[in-house]
CSV table of N, CA and C in Angstrom, one decimal:
chain,number,residue,atom,x,y,z
A,24,MET,N,215.7,62.2,-98.8
A,24,MET,CA,214.4,62.8,-98.4
A,24,MET,C,213.5,63.9,-98.3
A,25,THR,N,212.8,65.1,-99.3
A,25,THR,CA,211.8,65.6,-98.9
A,25,THR,C,210.7,65.3,-98.9
A,26,THR,N,210.2,66.0,-97.6
A,26,THR,CA,208.6,65.0,-98.5
A,26,THR,C,207.6,66.7,-99.0
A,27,SER,N,206.8,66.1,-99.7
A,27,SER,CA,206.4,67.2,-99.7
A,27,SER,C,204.5,67.4,-99.0
A,28,TYR,N,204.0,68.2,-99.0
A,28,TYR,CA,203.0,68.8,-98.3
A,28,TYR,C,201.9,67.7,-98.8
A,29,LEU,N,201.7,67.2,-100.0
A,29,LEU,CA,200.6,66.6,-100.7
A,29,LEU,C,201.0,65.5,-100.0
A,30,LEU,N,201.3,64.5,-100.1
A,30,LEU,CA,202.2,63.3,-99.1
A,30,LEU,C,201.8,63.8,-98.0
A,31,LEU,N,202.1,64.3,-97.3
A,31,LEU,CA,201.6,64.4,-95.8
A,31,LEU,C,200.4,64.3,-95.7
A,32,ASN,N,200.1,65.6,-96.1
A,32,ASN,CA,198.0,65.9,-95.4
A,32,ASN,C,197.9,65.2,-96.6
A,33,GLY,N,197.8,65.1,-97.1
A,33,GLY,CA,196.9,63.9,-98.9
A,33,GLY,C,196.3,62.6,-98.8
A,34,GLY,N,198.7,62.2,-98.7
A,34,GLY,CA,198.4,60.9,-98.8
A,34,GLY,C,197.9,59.7,-97.5
A,35,VAL,N,198.4,61.0,-96.1
A,35,VAL,CA,198.1,59.6,-94.9
A,35,VAL,C,197.0,60.4,-94.9
A,36,PRO,N,196.3,61.3,-94.6
A,36,PRO,CA,194.6,61.2,-94.2
A,36,PRO,C,193.4,60.1,-95.6
A,37,LEU,N,194.1,60.2,-96.7
A,37,LEU,CA,193.4,59.1,-97.7
A,37,LEU,C,194.1,57.6,-97.4
A,38,ALA,N,195.8,57.4,-97.1
A,38,ALA,CA,195.3,55.5,-96.7
A,38,ALA,C,194.9,55.3,-95.3
A,39,VAL,N,194.4,56.3,-94.0
A,39,VAL,CA,192.8,56.3,-93.0
A,39,VAL,C,191.8,55.9,-94.1
A,40,LEU,N,191.7,56.8,-94.4
A,40,LEU,CA,190.3,56.3,-95.2
A,40,LEU,C,190.0,54.9,-95.9
A,41,ALA,N,191.1,54.6,-96.7
A,41,ALA,CA,191.3,53.6,-97.1
A,41,ALA,C,191.3,52.8,-96.2
A,42,LEU,N,192.0,52.5,-95.6
A,42,LEU,CA,191.7,51.1,-94.0
A,42,LEU,C,190.3,51.4,-93.7
A,43,LEU,N,189.7,52.4,-93.9
A,43,LEU,CA,188.3,52.3,-92.7
A,43,LEU,C,186.6,52.3,-93.8
A,44,TRP,N,187.4,51.9,-95.3
A,44,TRP,CA,186.5,52.7,-96.0
A,44,TRP,C,185.0,51.6,-95.9
A,45,ARG,N,184.9,50.5,-95.4
A,45,ARG,CA,183.9,50.0,-95.3
A,45,ARG,C,183.3,50.4,-94.0
A,46,SER,N,184.0,51.1,-92.7
A,46,SER,CA,182.7,52.2,-92.2
A,46,SER,C,182.8,53.2,-92.9
A,47,VAL,N,183.4,54.3,-93.3
A,47,VAL,CA,183.4,55.3,-93.8
A,47,VAL,C,181.9,54.9,-95.3
A,48,ARG,N,181.8,53.5,-96.0
A,48,ARG,CA,180.6,53.8,-96.8
A,48,ARG,C,179.5,53.9,-95.5
A,49,LYS,N,179.5,53.4,-94.2
A,49,LYS,CA,177.7,53.4,-93.8
A,49,LYS,C,178.0,54.8,-93.4
A,50,LEU,N,178.9,55.5,-93.2
A,50,LEU,CA,178.2,56.6,-92.5
A,50,LEU,C,177.1,56.9,-92.6
A,51,ASN,N,176.1,58.2,-93.0
A,51,ASN,CA,175.0,58.6,-93.1
A,51,ASN,C,175.5,60.0,-94.2
A,52,ALA,N,175.7,60.4,-95.6
A,52,ALA,CA,176.2,60.4,-96.4
A,52,ALA,C,175.6,62.2,-96.7
A,53,ARG,N,174.5,63.3,-96.2
A,53,ARG,CA,174.0,64.2,-95.8
A,53,ARG,C,174.8,64.5,-94.3
A,54,ARG,N,174.9,63.3,-93.5
A,54,ARG,CA,175.7,64.0,-92.0
A,54,ARG,C,177.1,64.2,-92.3
A,55,ALA,N,177.9,62.8,-93.3
A,55,ALA,CA,179.3,63.9,-93.2
A,55,ALA,C,179.8,64.9,-94.2
A,56,LEU,N,178.9,64.9,-95.1
A,56,LEU,CA,178.9,66.4,-95.6
A,56,LEU,C,178.6,67.6,-95.0
A,57,LEU,N,177.8,67.5,-94.1
A,57,LEU,CA,177.1,68.3,-93.4
A,57,LEU,C,178.6,68.9,-92.4
A,58,ASN,N,179.7,67.7,-91.9
A,58,ASN,CA,180.7,67.8,-91.2
A,58,ASN,C,182.1,68.7,-92.2
A,59,LEU,N,182.1,67.7,-93.4
A,59,LEU,CA,182.9,68.4,-94.2
A,59,LEU,C,183.2,69.9,-94.3
A,60,LEU,N,181.3,69.7,-95.2
A,60,LEU,CA,181.2,71.2,-95.0
A,60,LEU,C,182.2,72.7,-94.2
A,61,ALA,N,181.4,72.4,-92.8
A,61,ALA,CA,181.2,72.5,-91.6
A,61,ALA,C,182.8,72.7,-91.0
A,62,LEU,N,184.0,71.9,-91.7
A,62,LEU,CA,185.1,71.7,-90.9
A,62,LEU,C,186.5,72.8,-92.4
A,63,ALA,N,185.7,72.3,-93.5
A,63,ALA,CA,186.5,73.4,-93.8
A,63,ALA,C,186.5,75.0,-93.7
A,64,LEU,N,185.2,75.4,-93.8
A,64,LEU,CA,184.9,76.3,-93.5
A,64,LEU,C,186.2,76.9,-92.8
A,65,LEU,N,185.9,76.0,-91.1
A,65,LEU,CA,187.3,76.3,-89.9
A,65,LEU,C,188.5,76.6,-90.0
A,66,THR,N,188.5,75.6,-91.0
A,66,THR,CA,189.3,75.6,-91.7
A,66,THR,C,190.6,76.5,-92.5
A,67,ALA,N,189.4,77.1,-93.4
A,67,ALA,CA,189.8,78.1,-94.1
A,67,ALA,C,189.9,79.3,-93.6
A,68,VAL,N,188.8,79.8,-92.6
A,68,VAL,CA,189.2,81.1,-91.7
A,68,VAL,C,190.2,80.6,-90.5
A,69,PHE,N,190.5,79.8,-89.7
A,69,PHE,CA,191.7,79.8,-89.0
A,69,PHE,C,192.9,79.8,-89.8
A,70,ASP,N,193.3,78.7,-91.4
A,70,ASP,CA,193.9,78.6,-91.5
A,70,ASP,C,194.1,79.9,-92.1
A,71,ASN,N,193.9,80.5,-93.1
A,71,ASN,CA,194.3,81.6,-93.1
A,71,ASN,C,194.8,83.0,-92.6
A,72,LEU,N,193.7,83.1,-91.2
A,72,LEU,CA,194.4,83.5,-90.1
A,72,LEU,C,195.8,84.1,-89.2
A,73,ILE,N,196.3,82.5,-88.8
A,73,ILE,CA,197.3,81.8,-88.6
A,73,ILE,C,198.7,81.9,-89.9
A,74,ILE,N,198.1,81.2,-90.8
A,74,ILE,CA,199.1,81.9,-91.8
A,74,ILE,C,199.1,83.9,-91.8
A,75,GLY,N,198.4,84.9,-92.2
A,75,GLY,CA,199.0,86.1,-92.5
A,75,GLY,C,199.1,86.2,-91.6
A,76,LEU,N,198.4,85.7,-90.2
A,76,LEU,CA,199.4,86.3,-88.9
A,76,LEU,C,201.2,86.0,-88.9
A,77,GLY,N,201.8,85.4,-89.7
A,77,GLY,CA,202.9,84.9,-90.0
A,77,GLY,C,202.9,83.7,-88.8
A,78,ILE,N,202.4,82.8,-87.9
A,78,ILE,CA,202.3,81.8,-87.2
A,78,ILE,C,203.1,80.5,-87.8
A,79,VAL,N,202.5,80.3,-89.1
A,79,VAL,CA,203.0,79.6,-89.6
A,79,VAL,C,203.0,80.0,-91.0
A,80,ASP,N,203.9,78.8,-91.2
A,80,ASP,CA,204.2,79.3,-93.1
A,80,ASP,C,204.9,77.9,-93.8
A,81,TYR,N,204.3,78.2,-95.5
A,81,TYR,CA,204.5,76.8,-95.7
A,81,TYR,C,206.3,76.9,-97.0
A,82,ASP,N,207.4,76.1,-97.3
A,82,ASP,CA,208.3,76.3,-98.0
A,82,ASP,C,207.1,75.7,-99.2
A,83,SER,N,207.7,77.3,-100.3
A,83,SER,CA,206.5,76.8,-101.4
A,83,SER,C,207.1,76.0,-102.8
A,84,SER,N,208.0,75.3,-102.4
A,84,SER,CA,209.0,74.4,-103.3
A,84,SER,C,208.1,73.2,-103.0
A,85,ARG,N,207.2,72.5,-101.7
A,85,ARG,CA,207.0,71.7,-101.6
A,85,ARG,C,205.3,71.6,-101.2
A,86,ILE,N,205.0,72.9,-102.2
A,86,ILE,CA,203.3,73.0,-102.1
A,86,ILE,C,203.2,72.7,-103.5
A,87,LEU,N,201.8,72.4,-104.0
A,87,LEU,CA,201.6,73.0,-104.7
A,87,LEU,C,201.0,74.2,-105.9
A,88,GLY,N,201.1,75.1,-105.4
A,88,GLY,CA,201.2,76.3,-105.6
A,88,GLY,C,199.4,77.0,-105.4
A,89,LEU,N,198.3,75.6,-105.1
A,89,LEU,CA,196.8,76.0,-105.9
A,89,LEU,C,196.7,76.6,-103.8
A,90,ARG,N,196.1,77.8,-103.9
A,90,ARG,CA,195.7,77.8,-102.3
A,90,ARG,C,194.2,78.6,-102.0
A,91,ILE,N,193.6,78.4,-101.2
A,91,ILE,CA,192.4,79.2,-101.2
A,91,ILE,C,192.7,80.4,-99.4
A,92,GLY,N,192.7,81.2,-99.7
A,92,GLY,CA,193.3,82.7,-99.8
A,92,GLY,C,194.4,81.9,-99.4
A,93,LEU,N,195.4,82.3,-98.3
A,93,LEU,CA,196.8,82.2,-97.9
A,93,LEU,C,196.5,80.4,-98.0
A,94,VAL,N,196.1,79.3,-98.0
A,94,VAL,CA,196.1,78.7,-97.3
A,94,VAL,C,196.3,77.2,-98.6
A,95,PRO,N,197.9,76.4,-99.0
A,95,PRO,CA,197.6,75.3,-99.4
A,95,PRO,C,196.7,74.6,-99.8
A,96,VAL,N,195.6,74.0,-100.5
A,96,VAL,CA,194.8,72.9,-100.9
A,96,VAL,C,195.4,71.9,-100.0
A,97,GLU,N,196.4,71.7,-100.2
A,97,GLU,CA,197.2,70.2,-99.5
A,97,GLU,C,196.3,70.6,-97.7
A,98,ASP,N,196.0,71.3,-97.3
A,98,ASP,CA,196.1,72.0,-96.1
A,98,ASP,C,194.6,71.0,-95.5
A,99,PHE,N,193.5,70.9,-96.9
A,99,PHE,CA,192.5,70.8,-95.9
A,99,PHE,C,192.9,69.3,-95.8
A,100,GLY,N,193.3,68.0,-96.9
A,100,GLY,CA,193.2,66.5,-96.5
A,100,GLY,C,193.5,66.3,-95.3
A,101,TYR,N,193.8,66.8,-94.2
A,101,TYR,CA,193.5,66.3,-92.5
A,101,TYR,C,192.2,66.3,-92.5
A,102,THR,N,191.2,68.0,-93.2
A,102,THR,CA,189.9,67.9,-92.7
A,102,THR,C,189.2,67.4,-94.0
A,103,LEU,N,190.0,66.7,-94.9
A,103,LEU,CA,188.7,65.8,-94.8
A,103,LEU,C,188.6,64.0,-94.3
A,104,ALA,N,189.7,64.1,-94.2
A,104,ALA,CA,190.0,63.1,-92.8
A,104,ALA,C,189.4,63.1,-91.6
A,105,ALA,N,189.2,64.4,-90.8
A,105,ALA,CA,188.5,64.7,-89.8
A,105,ALA,C,186.6,63.8,-90.0
A,106,ALA,N,186.0,64.9,-91.3
A,106,ALA,CA,185.0,64.9,-91.6
A,106,ALA,C,184.6,63.7,-92.0
A,107,TYR,N,185.2,62.0,-92.2
A,107,TYR,CA,184.4,61.0,-92.6
A,107,TYR,C,185.5,60.4,-92.1
A,108,ALA,N,186.7,60.0,-91.6
A,108,ALA,CA,187.3,58.7,-91.2
A,108,ALA,C,186.6,58.6,-90.0
A,109,LEU,N,187.3,59.7,-89.0
A,109,LEU,CA,186.7,60.1,-87.6
A,109,LEU,C,185.4,59.1,-87.1
A,110,PRO,N,184.6,60.0,-88.1
A,110,PRO,CA,183.4,59.4,-87.2
A,110,PRO,C,183.1,57.6,-87.8
A,111,ALA,N,184.2,57.1,-89.0
A,111,ALA,CA,184.5,55.8,-89.0
A,111,ALA,C,184.7,55.1,-88.5
A,112,LEU,N,185.8,55.9,-87.7
A,112,LEU,CA,186.8,55.1,-86.9
A,112,LEU,C,186.0,54.7,-85.7
A,113,TYR,N,185.0,55.7,-85.0
A,113,TYR,CA,183.8,55.8,-84.1
A,113,TYR,C,183.0,54.3,-84.8
A,114,ARG,N,182.5,54.2,-85.7
A,114,ARG,CA,181.9,52.8,-85.4
A,114,ARG,C,182.5,51.9,-85.7
A,115,TRP,N,183.3,51.3,-86.3
A,115,TRP,CA,184.2,50.7,-86.9
A,115,TRP,C,184.2,50.3,-84.9
A,116,LEU,N,184.8,51.1,-83.7
A,116,LEU,CA,185.5,50.8,-82.8
A,116,LEU,C,184.2,49.7,-82.7
A,117,GLY,N,182.9,50.8,-82.6
A,117,GLY,CA,181.7,50.1,-82.1
A,117,GLY,C,181.1,49.3,-82.3
A,118,GLU,N,181.4,48.5,-83.0
A,118,GLU,CA,181.3,47.6,-84.1
A,118,GLU,C,181.8,46.0,-83.3
A,119,ARG,N,182.8,46.5,-83.4
A,119,ARG,CA,183.9,45.6,-82.1
A,119,ARG,C,183.9,45.6,-81.0
A,120,GLY,N,182.6,46.4,-80.5
A,120,GLY,CA,182.3,46.9,-78.4
A,120,GLY,C,183.7,47.4,-78.0
A,121,ILE,N,183.9,47.9,-78.9
A,121,ILE,CA,184.9,48.9,-77.9
A,121,ILE,C,185.0,50.2,-77.7
A,122,ASP,N,183.6,50.8,-77.9
A,122,ASP,CA,183.4,52.3,-77.5
A,122,ASP,C,183.6,52.8,-76.5
A,123,GLY,N,183.6,52.0,-75.8
A,123,GLY,CA,183.4,52.8,-74.0
A,123,GLY,C,182.0,52.5,-73.3
A,124,ASN,N,181.2,51.9,-74.3
A,124,ASN,CA,179.7,51.2,-73.7
A,124,ASN,C,180.3,49.7,-73.2
């Protein structure tokens, strides 16, 4: 069975967000949105560079075909997870007293 990039780059991050949903809801909405915008911009710039330089390529039969520049939209799944799930995970770990402090 072959895996699509949508499942890998969308499904996995969404599953992580679902598991951390309570902590995600506690995040400051403005800060999380600013994180998302900054990370999306960085993803768009650097993914376009590495794809344009031929360092990375995608099997066109496994992507939706929607692109931002050269970047398949599926690539932004991990950006979404980084903007929301990482801060939520940090909060969740801190609430359990295992954040290193």
